[in-house]
XYZ file of N, CA and C in Angstrom:
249
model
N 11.941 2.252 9.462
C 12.018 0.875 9.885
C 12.977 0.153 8.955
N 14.432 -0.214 9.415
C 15.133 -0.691 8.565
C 14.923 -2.452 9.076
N 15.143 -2.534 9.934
C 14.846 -3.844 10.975
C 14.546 -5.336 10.343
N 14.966 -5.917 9.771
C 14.658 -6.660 9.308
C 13.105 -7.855 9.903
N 13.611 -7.694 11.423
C 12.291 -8.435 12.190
C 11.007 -7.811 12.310
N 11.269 -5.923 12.301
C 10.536 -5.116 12.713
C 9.536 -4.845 11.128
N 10.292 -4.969 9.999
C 9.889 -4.992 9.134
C 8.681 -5.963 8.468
N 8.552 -7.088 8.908
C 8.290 -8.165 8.729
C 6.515 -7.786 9.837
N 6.987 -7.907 11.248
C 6.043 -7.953 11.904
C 5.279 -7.204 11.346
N 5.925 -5.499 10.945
C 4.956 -4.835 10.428
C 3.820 -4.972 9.409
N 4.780 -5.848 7.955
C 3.568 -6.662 7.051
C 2.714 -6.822 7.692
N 2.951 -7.906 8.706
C 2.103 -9.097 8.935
C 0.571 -8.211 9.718
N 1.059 -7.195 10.516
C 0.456 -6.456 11.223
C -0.544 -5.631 9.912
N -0.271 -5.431 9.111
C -0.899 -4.484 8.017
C -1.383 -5.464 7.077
N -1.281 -6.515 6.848
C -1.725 -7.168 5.452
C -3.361 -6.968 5.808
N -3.628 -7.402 6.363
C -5.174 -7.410 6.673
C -6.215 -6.779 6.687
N -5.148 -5.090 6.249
C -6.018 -3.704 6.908
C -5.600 -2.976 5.980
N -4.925 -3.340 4.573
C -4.544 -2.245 3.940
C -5.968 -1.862 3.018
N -7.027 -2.438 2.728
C -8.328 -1.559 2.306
C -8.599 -0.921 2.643
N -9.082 -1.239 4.226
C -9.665 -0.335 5.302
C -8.693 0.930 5.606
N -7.276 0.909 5.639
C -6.754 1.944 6.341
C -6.499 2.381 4.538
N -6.181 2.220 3.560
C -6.435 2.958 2.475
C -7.527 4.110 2.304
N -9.271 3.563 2.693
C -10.261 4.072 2.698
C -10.327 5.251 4.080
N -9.485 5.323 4.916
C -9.649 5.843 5.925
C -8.904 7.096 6.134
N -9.395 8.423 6.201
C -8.266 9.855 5.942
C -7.456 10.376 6.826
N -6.713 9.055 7.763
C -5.654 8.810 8.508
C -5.048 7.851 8.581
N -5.441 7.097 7.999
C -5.172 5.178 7.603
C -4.166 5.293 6.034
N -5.163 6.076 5.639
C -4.411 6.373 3.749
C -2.298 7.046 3.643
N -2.514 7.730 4.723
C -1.241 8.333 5.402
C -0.381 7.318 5.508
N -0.709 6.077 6.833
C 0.583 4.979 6.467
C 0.599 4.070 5.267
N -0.446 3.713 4.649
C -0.488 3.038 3.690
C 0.877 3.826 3.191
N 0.742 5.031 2.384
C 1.608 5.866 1.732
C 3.227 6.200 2.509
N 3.133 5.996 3.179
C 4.512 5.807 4.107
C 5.080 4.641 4.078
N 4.426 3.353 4.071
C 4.891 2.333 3.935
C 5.067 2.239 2.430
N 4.562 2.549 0.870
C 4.677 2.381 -0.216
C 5.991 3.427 -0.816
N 6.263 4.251 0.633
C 7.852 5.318 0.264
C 9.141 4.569 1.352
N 8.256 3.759 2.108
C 9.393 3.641 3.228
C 9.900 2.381 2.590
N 9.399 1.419 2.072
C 9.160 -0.296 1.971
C 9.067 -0.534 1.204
N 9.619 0.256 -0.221
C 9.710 -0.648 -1.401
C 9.515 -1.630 -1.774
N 10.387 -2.693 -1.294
C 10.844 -3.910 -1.212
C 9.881 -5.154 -0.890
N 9.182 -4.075 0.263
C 8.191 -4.855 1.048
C 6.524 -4.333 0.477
N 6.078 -3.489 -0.112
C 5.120 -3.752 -0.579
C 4.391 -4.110 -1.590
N 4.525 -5.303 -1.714
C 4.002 -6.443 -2.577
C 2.665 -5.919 -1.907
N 2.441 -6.583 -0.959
C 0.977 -6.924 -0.121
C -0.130 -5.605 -0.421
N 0.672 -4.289 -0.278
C -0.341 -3.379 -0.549
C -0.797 -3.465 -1.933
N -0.037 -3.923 -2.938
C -0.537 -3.909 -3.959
C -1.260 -5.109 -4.491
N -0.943 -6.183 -3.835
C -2.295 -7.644 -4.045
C -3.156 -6.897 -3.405
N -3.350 -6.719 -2.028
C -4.434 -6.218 -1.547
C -5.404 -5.206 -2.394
N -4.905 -3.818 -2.881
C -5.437 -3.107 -3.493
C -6.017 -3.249 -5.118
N -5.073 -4.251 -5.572
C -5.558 -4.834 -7.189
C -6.847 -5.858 -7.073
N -7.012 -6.110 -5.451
C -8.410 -6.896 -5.123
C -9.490 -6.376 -5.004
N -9.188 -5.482 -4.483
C -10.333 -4.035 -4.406
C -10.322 -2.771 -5.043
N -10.035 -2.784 -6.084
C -9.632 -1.699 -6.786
C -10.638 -0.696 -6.692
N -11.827 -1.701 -7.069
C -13.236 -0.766 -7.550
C -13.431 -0.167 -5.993
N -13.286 -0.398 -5.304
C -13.685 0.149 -3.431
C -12.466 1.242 -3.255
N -11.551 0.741 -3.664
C -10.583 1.649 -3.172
C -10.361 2.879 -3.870
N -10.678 2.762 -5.398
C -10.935 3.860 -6.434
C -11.375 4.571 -6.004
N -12.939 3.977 -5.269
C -14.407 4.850 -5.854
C -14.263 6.116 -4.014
N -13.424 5.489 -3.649
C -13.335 6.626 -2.273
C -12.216 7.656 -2.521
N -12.665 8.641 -1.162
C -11.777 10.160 -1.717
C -10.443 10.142 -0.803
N -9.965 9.045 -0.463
C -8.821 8.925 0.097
C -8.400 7.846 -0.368
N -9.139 6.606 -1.017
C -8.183 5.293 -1.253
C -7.485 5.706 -2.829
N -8.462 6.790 -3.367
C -7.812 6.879 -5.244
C -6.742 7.487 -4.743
N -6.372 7.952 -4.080
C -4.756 8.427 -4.062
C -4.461 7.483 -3.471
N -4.266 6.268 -3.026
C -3.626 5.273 -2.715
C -3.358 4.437 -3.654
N -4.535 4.458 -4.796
C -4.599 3.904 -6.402
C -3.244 4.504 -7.125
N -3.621 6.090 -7.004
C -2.418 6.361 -7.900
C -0.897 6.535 -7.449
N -1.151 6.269 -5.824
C 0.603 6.111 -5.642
C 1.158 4.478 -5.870
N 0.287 3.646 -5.689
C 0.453 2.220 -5.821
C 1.065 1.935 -7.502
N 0.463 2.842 -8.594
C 0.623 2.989 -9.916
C 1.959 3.628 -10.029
N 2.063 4.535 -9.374
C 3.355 5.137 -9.271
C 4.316 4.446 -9.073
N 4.370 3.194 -7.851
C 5.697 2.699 -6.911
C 5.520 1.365 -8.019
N 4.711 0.572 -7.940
C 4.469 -0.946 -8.545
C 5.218 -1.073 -9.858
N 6.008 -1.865 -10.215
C 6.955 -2.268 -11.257
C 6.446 -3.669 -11.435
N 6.848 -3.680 -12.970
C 6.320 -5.276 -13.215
C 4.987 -6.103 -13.050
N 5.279 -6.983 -12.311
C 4.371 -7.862 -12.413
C 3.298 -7.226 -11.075
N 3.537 -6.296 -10.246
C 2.873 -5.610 -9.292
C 2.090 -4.562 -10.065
N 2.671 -3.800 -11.360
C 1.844 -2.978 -12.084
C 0.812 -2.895 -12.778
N 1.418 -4.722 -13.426
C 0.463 -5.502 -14.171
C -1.247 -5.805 -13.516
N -0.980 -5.403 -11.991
C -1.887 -6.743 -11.354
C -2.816 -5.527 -11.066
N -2.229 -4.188 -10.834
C -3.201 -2.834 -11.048
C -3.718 -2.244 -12.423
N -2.719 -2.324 -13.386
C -3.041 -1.580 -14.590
C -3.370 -2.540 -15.905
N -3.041 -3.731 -15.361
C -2.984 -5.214 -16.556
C -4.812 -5.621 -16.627
């Protein structure tokens, strides 16, 4: 998705659901596609997930969403997981 419009809708379409599809062992898949595809653009997975850390940790599909979020997040996005 290079799309600038398509990109966007997509956030908007995902902000809401990135716990749930984190926690979910087909949901965790785009999370992780969008945190390789969308650099740029995922801020949101990582507010979202620094909100729920302890939920998203403590499951056997969201901690690998923990540690790719640790992986991609720079700065002040790293801070808000590892700070």
């Amino acid at each position: 998705v290079r799309n600038t419009s398509h990109v966007r809708r997509l956030v908007v379409a995902l902000e809401g659901a990135v716990v749930r599809l984190a926690n979910d062992a087909n949901g965790n898949h785009v999370v992780q596609r969008c945190l390789e595809a969308l650099p740029q653009e995922a801020h949101f997975i990582f507010r979202a997930v620094a909100a729920e850390v302890v939920v998203v940790a403590s499951d056997r599909h969201g901690c690998r969403i923990v540690q790719r979020c640790i992986e991609y997040a720079r700065g002040h996005d790293r801070g808000l997981l590892v700070g």
